[in-house]
PDB file of C-alpha atoms in Angstrom:
ATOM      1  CA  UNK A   2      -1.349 152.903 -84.140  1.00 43.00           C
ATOM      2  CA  UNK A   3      -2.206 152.502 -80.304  1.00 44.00           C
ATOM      3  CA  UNK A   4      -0.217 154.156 -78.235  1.00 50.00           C
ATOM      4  CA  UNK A   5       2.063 151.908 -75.447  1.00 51.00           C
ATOM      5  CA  UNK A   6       0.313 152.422 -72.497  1.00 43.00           C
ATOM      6  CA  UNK A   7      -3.474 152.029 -74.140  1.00 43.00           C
ATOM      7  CA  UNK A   8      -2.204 148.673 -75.371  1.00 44.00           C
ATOM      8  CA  UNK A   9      -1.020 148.135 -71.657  1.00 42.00           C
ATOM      9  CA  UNK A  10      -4.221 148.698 -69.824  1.00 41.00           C
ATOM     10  CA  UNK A  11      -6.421 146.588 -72.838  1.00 41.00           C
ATOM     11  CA  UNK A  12      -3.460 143.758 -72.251  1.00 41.00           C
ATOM     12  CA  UNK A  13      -4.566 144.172 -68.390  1.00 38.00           C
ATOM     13  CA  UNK A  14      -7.822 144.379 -68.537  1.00 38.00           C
ATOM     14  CA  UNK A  15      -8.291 141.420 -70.714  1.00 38.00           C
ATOM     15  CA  UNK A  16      -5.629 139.557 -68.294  1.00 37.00           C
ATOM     16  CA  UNK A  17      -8.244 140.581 -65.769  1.00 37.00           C
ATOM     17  CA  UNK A  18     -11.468 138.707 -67.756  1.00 36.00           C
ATOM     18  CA  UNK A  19      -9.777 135.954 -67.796  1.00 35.00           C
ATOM     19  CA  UNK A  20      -8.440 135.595 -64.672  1.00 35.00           C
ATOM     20  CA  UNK A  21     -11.944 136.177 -63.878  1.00 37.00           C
ATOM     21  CA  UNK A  22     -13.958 134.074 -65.904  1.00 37.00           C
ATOM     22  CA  UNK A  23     -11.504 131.123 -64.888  1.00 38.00           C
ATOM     23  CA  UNK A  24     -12.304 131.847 -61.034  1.00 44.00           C
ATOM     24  CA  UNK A  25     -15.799 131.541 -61.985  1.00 52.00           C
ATOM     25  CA  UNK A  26     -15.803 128.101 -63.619  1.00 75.00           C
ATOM     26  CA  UNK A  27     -13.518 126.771 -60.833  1.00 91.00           C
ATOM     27  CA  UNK A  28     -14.859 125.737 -56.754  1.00 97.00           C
ATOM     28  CA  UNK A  29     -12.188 124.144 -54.432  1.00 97.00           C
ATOM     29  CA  UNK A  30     -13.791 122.870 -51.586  1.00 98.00           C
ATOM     30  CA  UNK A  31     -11.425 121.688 -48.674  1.00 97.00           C
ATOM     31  CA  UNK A  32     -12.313 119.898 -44.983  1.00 95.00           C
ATOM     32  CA  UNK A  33     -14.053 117.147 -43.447  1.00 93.00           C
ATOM     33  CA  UNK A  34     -13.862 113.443 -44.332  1.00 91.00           C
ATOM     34  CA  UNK A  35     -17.602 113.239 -42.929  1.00 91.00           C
ATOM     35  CA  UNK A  36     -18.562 115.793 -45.417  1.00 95.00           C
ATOM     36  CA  UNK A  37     -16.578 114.268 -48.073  1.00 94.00           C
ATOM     37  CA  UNK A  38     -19.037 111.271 -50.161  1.00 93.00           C
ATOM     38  CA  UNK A  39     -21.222 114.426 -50.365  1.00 95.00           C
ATOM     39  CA  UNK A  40     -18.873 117.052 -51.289  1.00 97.00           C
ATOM     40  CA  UNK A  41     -17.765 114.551 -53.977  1.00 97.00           C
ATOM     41  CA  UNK A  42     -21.019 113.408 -55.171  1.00 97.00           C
ATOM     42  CA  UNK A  43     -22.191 117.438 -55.670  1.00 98.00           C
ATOM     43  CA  UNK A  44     -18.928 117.855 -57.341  1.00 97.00           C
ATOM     44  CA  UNK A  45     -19.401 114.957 -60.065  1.00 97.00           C
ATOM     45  CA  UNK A  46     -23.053 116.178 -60.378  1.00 97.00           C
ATOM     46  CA  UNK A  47     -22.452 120.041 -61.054  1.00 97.00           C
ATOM     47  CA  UNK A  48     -19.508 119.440 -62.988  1.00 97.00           C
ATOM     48  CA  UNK A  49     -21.490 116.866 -65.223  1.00 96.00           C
ATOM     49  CA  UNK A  50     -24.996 119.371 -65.054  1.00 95.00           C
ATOM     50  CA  UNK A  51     -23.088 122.955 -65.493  1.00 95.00           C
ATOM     51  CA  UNK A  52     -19.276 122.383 -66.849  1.00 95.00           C
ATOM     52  CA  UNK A  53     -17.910 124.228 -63.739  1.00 96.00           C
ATOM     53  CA  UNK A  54     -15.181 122.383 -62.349  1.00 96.00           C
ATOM     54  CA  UNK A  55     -15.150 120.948 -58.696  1.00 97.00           C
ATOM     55  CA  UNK A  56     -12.199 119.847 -56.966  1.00 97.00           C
ATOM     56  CA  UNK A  57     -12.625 118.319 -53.146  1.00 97.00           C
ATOM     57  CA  UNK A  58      -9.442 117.127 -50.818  1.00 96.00           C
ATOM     58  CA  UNK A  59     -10.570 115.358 -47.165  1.00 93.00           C
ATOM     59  CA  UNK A  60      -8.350 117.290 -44.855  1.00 92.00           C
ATOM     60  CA  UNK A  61     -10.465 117.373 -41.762  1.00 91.00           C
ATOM     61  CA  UNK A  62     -12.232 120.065 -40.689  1.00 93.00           C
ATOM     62  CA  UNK A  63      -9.548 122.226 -39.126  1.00 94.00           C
ATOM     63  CA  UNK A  64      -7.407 122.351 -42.216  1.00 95.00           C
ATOM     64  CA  UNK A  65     -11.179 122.974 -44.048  1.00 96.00           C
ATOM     65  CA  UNK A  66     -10.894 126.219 -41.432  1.00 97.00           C
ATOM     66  CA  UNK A  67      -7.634 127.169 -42.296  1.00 97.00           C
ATOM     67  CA  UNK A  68      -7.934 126.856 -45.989  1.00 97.00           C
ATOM     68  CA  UNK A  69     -10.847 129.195 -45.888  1.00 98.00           C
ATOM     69  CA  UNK A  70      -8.928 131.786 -44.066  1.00 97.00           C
ATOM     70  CA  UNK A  71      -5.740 131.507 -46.124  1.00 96.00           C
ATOM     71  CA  UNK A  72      -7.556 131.833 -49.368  1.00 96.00           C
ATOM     72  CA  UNK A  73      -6.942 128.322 -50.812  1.00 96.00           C
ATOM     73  CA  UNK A  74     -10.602 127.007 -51.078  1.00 97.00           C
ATOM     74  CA  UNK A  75     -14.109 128.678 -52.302  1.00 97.00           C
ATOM     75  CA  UNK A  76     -15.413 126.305 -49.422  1.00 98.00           C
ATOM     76  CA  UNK A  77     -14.876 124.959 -46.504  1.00 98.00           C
ATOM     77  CA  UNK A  78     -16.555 121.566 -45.390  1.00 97.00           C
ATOM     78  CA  UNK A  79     -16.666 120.798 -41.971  1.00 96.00           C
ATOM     79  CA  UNK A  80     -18.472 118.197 -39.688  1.00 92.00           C
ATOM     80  CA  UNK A  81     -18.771 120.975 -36.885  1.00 93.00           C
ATOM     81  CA  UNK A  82     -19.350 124.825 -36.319  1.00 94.00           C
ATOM     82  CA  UNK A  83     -16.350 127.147 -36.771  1.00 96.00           C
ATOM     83  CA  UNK A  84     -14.956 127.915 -33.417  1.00 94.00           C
ATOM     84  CA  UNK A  85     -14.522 131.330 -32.179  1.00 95.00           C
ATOM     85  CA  UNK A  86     -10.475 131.526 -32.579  1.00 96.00           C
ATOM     86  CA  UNK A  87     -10.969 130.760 -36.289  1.00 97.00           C
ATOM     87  CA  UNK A  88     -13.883 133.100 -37.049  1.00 97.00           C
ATOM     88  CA  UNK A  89     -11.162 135.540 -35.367  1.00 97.00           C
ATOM     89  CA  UNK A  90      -8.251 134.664 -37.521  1.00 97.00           C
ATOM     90  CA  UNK A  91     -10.302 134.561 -40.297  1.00 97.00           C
ATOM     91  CA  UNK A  92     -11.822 138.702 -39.665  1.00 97.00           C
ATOM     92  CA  UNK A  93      -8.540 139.376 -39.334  1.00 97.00           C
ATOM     93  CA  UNK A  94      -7.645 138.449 -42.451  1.00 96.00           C
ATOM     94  CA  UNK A  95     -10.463 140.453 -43.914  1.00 97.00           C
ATOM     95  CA  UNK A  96     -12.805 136.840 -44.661  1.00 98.00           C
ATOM     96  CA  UNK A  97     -15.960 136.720 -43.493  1.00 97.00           C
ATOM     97  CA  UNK A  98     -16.995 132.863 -42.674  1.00 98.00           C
ATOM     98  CA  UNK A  99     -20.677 132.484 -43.547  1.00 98.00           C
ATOM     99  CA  UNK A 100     -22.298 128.475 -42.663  1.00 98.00           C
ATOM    100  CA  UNK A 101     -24.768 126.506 -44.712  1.00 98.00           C
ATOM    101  CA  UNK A 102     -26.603 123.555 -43.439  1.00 96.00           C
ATOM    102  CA  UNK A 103     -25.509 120.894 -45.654  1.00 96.00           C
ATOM    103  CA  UNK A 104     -27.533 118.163 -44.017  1.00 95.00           C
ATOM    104  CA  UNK A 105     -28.034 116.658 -40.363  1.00 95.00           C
ATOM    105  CA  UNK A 106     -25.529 113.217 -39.069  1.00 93.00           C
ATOM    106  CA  UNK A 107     -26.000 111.116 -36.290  1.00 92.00           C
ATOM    107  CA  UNK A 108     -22.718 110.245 -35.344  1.00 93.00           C
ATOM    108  CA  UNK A 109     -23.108 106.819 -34.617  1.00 95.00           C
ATOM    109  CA  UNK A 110     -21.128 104.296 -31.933  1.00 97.00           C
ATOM    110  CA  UNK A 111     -19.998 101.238 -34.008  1.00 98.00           C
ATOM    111  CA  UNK A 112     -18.722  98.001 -32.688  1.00 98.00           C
ATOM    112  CA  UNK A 113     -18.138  94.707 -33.767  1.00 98.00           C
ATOM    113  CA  UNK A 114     -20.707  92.762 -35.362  1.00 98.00           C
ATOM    114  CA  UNK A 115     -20.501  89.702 -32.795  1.00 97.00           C
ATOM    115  CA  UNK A 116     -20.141  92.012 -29.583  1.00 98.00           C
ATOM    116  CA  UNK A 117     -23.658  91.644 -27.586  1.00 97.00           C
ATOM    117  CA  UNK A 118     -23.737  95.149 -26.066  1.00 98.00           C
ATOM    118  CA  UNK A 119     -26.864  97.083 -27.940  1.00 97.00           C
ATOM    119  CA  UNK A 120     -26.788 100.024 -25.983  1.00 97.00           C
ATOM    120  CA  UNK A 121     -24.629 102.162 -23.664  1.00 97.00           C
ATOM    121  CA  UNK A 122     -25.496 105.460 -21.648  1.00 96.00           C
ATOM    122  CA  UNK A 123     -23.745 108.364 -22.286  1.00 94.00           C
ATOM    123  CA  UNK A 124     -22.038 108.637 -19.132  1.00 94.00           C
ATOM    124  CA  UNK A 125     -21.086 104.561 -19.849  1.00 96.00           C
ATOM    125  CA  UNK A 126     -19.271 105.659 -23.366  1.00 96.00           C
ATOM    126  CA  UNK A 127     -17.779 108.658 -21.609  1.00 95.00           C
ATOM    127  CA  UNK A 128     -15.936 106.550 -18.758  1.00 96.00           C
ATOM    128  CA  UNK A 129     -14.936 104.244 -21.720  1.00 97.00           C
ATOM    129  CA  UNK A 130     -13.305 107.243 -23.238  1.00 96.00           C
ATOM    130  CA  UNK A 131     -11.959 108.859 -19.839  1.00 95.00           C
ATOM    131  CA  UNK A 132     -10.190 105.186 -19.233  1.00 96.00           C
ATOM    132  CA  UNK A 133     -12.076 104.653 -15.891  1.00 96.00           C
ATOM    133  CA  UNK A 134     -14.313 101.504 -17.722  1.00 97.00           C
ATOM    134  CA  UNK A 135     -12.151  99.407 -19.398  1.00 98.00           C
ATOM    135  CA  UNK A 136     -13.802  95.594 -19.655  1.00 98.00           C
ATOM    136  CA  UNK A 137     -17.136  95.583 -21.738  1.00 98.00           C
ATOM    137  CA  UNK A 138     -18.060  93.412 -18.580  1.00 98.00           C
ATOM    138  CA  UNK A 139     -18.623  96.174 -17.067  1.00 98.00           C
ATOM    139  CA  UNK A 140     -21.670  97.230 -19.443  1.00 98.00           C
ATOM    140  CA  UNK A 141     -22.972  93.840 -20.151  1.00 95.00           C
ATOM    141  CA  UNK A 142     -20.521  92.593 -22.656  1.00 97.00           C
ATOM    142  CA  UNK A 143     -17.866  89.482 -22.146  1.00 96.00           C
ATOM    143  CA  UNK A 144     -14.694  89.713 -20.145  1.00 98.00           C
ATOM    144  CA  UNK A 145     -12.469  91.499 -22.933  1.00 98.00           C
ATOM    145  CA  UNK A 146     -10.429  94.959 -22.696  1.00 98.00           C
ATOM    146  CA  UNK A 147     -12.214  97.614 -24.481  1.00 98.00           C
ATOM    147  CA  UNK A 148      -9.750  98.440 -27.480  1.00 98.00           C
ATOM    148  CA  UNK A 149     -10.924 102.426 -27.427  1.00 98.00           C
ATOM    149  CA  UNK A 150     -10.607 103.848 -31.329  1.00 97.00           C
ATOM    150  CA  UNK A 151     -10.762 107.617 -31.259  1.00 96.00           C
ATOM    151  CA  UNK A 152     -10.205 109.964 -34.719  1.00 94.00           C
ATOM    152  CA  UNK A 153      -6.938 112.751 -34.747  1.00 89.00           C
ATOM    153  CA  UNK A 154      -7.232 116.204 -33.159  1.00 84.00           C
ATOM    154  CA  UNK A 155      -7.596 117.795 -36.400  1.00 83.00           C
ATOM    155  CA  UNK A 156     -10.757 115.551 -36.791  1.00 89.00           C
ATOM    156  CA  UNK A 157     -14.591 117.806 -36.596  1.00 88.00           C
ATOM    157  CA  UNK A 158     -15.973 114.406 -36.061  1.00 91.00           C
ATOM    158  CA  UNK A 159     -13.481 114.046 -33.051  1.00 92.00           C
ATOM    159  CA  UNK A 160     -14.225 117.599 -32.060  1.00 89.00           C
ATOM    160  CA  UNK A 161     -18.331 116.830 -32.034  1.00 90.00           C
ATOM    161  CA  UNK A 162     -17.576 113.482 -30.400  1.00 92.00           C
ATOM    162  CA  UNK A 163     -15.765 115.696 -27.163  1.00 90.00           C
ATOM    163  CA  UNK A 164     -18.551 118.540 -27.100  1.00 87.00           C
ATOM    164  CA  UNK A 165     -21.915 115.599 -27.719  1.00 87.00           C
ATOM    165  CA  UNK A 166     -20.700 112.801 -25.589  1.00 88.00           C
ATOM    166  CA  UNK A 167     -17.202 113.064 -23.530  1.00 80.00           C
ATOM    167  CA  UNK A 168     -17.078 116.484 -22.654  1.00 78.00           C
ATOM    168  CA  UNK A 169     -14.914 119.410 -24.653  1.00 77.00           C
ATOM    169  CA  UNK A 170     -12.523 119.334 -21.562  1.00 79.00           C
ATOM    170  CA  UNK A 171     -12.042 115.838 -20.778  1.00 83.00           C
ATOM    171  CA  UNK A 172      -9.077 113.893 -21.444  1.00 90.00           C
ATOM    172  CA  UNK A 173      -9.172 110.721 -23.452  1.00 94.00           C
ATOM    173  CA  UNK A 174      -7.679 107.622 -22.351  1.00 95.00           C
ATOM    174  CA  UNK A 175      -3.844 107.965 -23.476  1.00 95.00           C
ATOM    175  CA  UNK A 176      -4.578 104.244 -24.692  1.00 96.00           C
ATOM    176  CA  UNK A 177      -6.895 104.608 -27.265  1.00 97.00           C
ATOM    177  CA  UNK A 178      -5.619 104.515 -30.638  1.00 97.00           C
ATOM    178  CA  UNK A 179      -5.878 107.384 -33.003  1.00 97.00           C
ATOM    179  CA  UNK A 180      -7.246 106.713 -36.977  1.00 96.00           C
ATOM    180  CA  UNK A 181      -7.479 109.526 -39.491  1.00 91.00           C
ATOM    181  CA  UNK A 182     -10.999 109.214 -41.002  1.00 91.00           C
ATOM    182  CA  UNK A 183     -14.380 107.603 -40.692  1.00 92.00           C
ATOM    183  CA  UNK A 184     -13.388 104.693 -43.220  1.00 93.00           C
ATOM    184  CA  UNK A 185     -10.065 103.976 -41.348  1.00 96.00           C
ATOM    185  CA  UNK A 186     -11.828 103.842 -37.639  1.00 97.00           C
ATOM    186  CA  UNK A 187     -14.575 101.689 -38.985  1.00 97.00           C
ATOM    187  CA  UNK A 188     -12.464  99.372 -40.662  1.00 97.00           C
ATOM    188  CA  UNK A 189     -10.486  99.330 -37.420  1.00 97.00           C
ATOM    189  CA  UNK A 190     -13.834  98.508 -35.613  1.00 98.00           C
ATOM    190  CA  UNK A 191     -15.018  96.169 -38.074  1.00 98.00           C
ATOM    191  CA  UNK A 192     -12.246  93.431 -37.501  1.00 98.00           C
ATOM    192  CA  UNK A 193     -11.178  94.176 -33.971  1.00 98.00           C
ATOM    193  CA  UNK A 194     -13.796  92.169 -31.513  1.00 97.00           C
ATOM    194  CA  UNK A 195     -13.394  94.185 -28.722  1.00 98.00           C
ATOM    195  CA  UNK A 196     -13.293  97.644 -30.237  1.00 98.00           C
ATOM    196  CA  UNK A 197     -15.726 101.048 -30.294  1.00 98.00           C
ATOM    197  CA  UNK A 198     -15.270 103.833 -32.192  1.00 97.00           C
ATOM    198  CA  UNK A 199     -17.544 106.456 -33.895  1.00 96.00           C
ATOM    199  CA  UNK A 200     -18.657 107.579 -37.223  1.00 95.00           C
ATOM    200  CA  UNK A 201     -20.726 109.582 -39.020  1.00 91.00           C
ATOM    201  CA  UNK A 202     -23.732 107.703 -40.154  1.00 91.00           C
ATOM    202  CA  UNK A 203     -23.422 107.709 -44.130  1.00 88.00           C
ATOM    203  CA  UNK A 204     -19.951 105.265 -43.530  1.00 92.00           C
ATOM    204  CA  UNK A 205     -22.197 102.804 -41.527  1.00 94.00           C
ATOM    205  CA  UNK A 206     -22.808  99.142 -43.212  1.00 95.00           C
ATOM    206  CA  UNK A 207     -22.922  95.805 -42.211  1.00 95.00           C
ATOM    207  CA  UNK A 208     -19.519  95.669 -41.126  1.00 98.00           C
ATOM    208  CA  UNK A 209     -19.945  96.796 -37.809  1.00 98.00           C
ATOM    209  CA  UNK A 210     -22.839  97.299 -35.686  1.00 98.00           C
ATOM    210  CA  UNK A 211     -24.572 100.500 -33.891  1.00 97.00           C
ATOM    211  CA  UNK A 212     -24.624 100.927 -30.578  1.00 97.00           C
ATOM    212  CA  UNK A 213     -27.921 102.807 -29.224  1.00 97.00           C
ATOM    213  CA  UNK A 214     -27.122 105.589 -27.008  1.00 97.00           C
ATOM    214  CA  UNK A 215     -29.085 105.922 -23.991  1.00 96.00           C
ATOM    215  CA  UNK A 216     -31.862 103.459 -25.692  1.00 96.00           C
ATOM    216  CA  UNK A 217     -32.093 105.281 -28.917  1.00 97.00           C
ATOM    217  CA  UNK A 218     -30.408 104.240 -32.336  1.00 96.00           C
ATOM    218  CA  UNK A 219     -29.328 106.628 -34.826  1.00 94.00           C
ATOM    219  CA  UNK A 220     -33.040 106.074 -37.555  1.00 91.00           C
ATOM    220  CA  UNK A 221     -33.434 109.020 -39.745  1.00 88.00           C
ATOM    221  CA  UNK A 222     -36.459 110.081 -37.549  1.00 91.00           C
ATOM    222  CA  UNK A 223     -34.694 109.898 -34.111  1.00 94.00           C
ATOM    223  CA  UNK A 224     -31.917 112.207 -35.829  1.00 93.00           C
ATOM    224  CA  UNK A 225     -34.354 114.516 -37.529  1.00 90.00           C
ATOM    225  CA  UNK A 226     -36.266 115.238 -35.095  1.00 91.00           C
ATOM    226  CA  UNK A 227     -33.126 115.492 -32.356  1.00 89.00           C
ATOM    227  CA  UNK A 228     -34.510 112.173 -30.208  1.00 94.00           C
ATOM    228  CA  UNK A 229     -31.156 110.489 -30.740  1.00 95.00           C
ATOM    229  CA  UNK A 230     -28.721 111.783 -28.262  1.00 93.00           C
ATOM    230  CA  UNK A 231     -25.474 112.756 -30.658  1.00 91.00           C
ATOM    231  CA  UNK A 232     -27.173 114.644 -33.450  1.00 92.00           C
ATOM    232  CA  UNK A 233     -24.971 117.582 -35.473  1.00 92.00           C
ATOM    233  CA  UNK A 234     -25.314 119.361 -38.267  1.00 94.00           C
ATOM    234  CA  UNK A 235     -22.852 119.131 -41.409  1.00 95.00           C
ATOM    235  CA  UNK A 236     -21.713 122.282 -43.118  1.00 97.00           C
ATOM    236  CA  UNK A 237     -20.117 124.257 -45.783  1.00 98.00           C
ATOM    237  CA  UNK A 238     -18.343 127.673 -44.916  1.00 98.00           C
ATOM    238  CA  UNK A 239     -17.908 130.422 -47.747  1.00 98.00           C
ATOM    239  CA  UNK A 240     -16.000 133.503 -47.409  1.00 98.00           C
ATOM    240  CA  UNK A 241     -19.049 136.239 -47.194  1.00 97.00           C
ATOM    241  CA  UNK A 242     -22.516 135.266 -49.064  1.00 97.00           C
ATOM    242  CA  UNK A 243     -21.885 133.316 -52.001  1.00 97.00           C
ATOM    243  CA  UNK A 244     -23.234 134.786 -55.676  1.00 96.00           C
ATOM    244  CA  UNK A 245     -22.672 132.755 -59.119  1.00 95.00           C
ATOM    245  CA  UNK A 246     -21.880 129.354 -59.439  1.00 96.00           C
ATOM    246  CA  UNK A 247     -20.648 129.469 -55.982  1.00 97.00           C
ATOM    247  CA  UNK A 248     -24.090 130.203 -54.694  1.00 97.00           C
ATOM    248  CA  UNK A 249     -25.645 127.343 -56.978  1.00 96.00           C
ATOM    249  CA  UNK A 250     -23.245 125.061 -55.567  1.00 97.00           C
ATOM    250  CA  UNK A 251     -24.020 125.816 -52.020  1.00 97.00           C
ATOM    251  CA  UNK A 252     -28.015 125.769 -52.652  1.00 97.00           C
ATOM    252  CA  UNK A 253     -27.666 122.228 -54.198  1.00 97.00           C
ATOM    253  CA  UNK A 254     -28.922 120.410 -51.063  1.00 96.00           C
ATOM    254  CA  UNK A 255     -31.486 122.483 -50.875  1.00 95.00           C
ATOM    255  CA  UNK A 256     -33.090 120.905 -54.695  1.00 97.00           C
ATOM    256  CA  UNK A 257     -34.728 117.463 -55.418  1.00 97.00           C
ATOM    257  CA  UNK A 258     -31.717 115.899 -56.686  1.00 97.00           C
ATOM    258  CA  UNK A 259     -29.460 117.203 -53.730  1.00 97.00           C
ATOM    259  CA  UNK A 260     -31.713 115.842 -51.128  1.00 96.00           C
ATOM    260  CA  UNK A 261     -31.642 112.519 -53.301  1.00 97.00           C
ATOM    261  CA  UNK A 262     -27.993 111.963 -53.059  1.00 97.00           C
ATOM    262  CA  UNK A 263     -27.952 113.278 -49.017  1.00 95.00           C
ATOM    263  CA  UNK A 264     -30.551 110.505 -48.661  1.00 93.00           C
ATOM    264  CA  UNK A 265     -29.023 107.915 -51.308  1.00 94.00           C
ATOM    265  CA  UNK A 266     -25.232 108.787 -48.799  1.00 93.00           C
ATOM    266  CA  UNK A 267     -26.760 107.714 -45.979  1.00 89.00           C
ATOM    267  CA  UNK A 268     -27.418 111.718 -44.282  1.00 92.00           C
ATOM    268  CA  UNK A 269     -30.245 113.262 -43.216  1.00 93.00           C
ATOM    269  CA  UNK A 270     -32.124 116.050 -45.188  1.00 92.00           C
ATOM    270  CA  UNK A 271     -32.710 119.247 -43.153  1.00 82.00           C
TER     271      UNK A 271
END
């Protein structure tokens, strides 16, 4: 007969392998909307290729951050570096935020289809953003009110959008209106004549039309090689270097088929 306590450490340590074997066959990724179609699309691949399940939620970068630290995702996704106040929070916590590269976005200026602006400066969609140009006249369009769509505070594509084109410090226009992803701010854009807004490039279609900034449209050579003005990188954060399925996940974009489905999305391969 086996004595109570050997019983209790076998009942442990097979609680243990299973608790174990369970993490390994499960990645929660958490974060940007930008980074979402391709977050998904790896997610139905590896789950179909390796039976290792993949759940993604859209929260926006920041909550991507804070999931990371709190221990509630394998991955982060975010649409722009980790700042320095979370990499803090996170060390002090005892996680250790390490980036990929997913894949390189032009985040592109979108207006209507019918509005005959084709390009703006960067100091032109900066003033629009400030509030201090407020009638496309004054860039060359008709005599309508800009209607100035910006994303939420939570947003990395709002954060990129601050530190590429308006400046981190500025203030935006207490007018513009506020939409909480890519899809939302294009739609917005899409059936509102006198509106801008920006998005990453995968959610562009024919539903609204890019804006070149400072002469130069957002191809996939003027973003890979960094001659379009508002280039970033997209990324994935794990907590120290990944190993396992973890580390297969992450080195996805890095294979044939991942740089298919970055391409097929509308991103740029690194």
């Amino acid at each position: 007969m086996i004595p109570k306590f050997l019983l209790f450490v076998v009942l442990l340590a097979v609680t243990a392998t299973t608790t174990a074997t369970a993490a390994s066959n499960s990645i929660v990724l958490d974060g940007s909307t930008t980074v979402g179609p391709l977050a998904k699309t790896f997610a139905s691949y590896f789950t179909k290729k390796y039976g290792v399940r993949v759940t993604v939620s859209e929260s926006g970068s920041g909550n991507g951050a804070k999931s990371l630290i709190n221990g509630s995702c394998t991955i982060a996704a975010m649409s722009r570096a980790m700042k320095a106040a979370e990499i803090a929070a996170a060390r002090t916590k005892g996680v250790n935020p390490v980036a990929h590269v997913v894949a390189l976005d032009g985040l592109a200026m979108i207006v209507h289809p019918a509005n005959p602006v084709r390009s703006l400066s960067k100091a032109q969609i900066s003033n629009i953003y400030r509030g201090t140009i407020t009638n496309w006249r004054e860039v060359g369009g008709p005599n309508a009110r800009i209607v100035v769509i910006q994303r939420e505070s939570n947003s990395g594509t709002q954060e990129s959008f601050k530190e590429l084109v308006s400046g981190k410090g500025v203030q935006i226009t207490g007018s513009a209106e506020t939409q909480s992803s890519n899809g939302s701010v294009k739609s917005r854009v899409s059936t509102t004549l006198s509106a801008i807004g920006f998005v990453g490039l995968g959610f562009v279609d024919r539903s609204v039309k890019v804006v070149a900034v400072n002469g130069v449209l957002p191809t996939l050579s003027m973003v890979k090689n960094g001659t379009y003005p508002v280039t970033r990188p997209l990324f994935f954060y794990t907590n120290g270097q990944p190993a396992g399925s973890v580390k297969q996940f992450i080195e996805l974009p890095k294979t044939a088929d991942g740089k298919r489905m970055i391409t097929e999305l509308g991103f740029i391969t690194r």
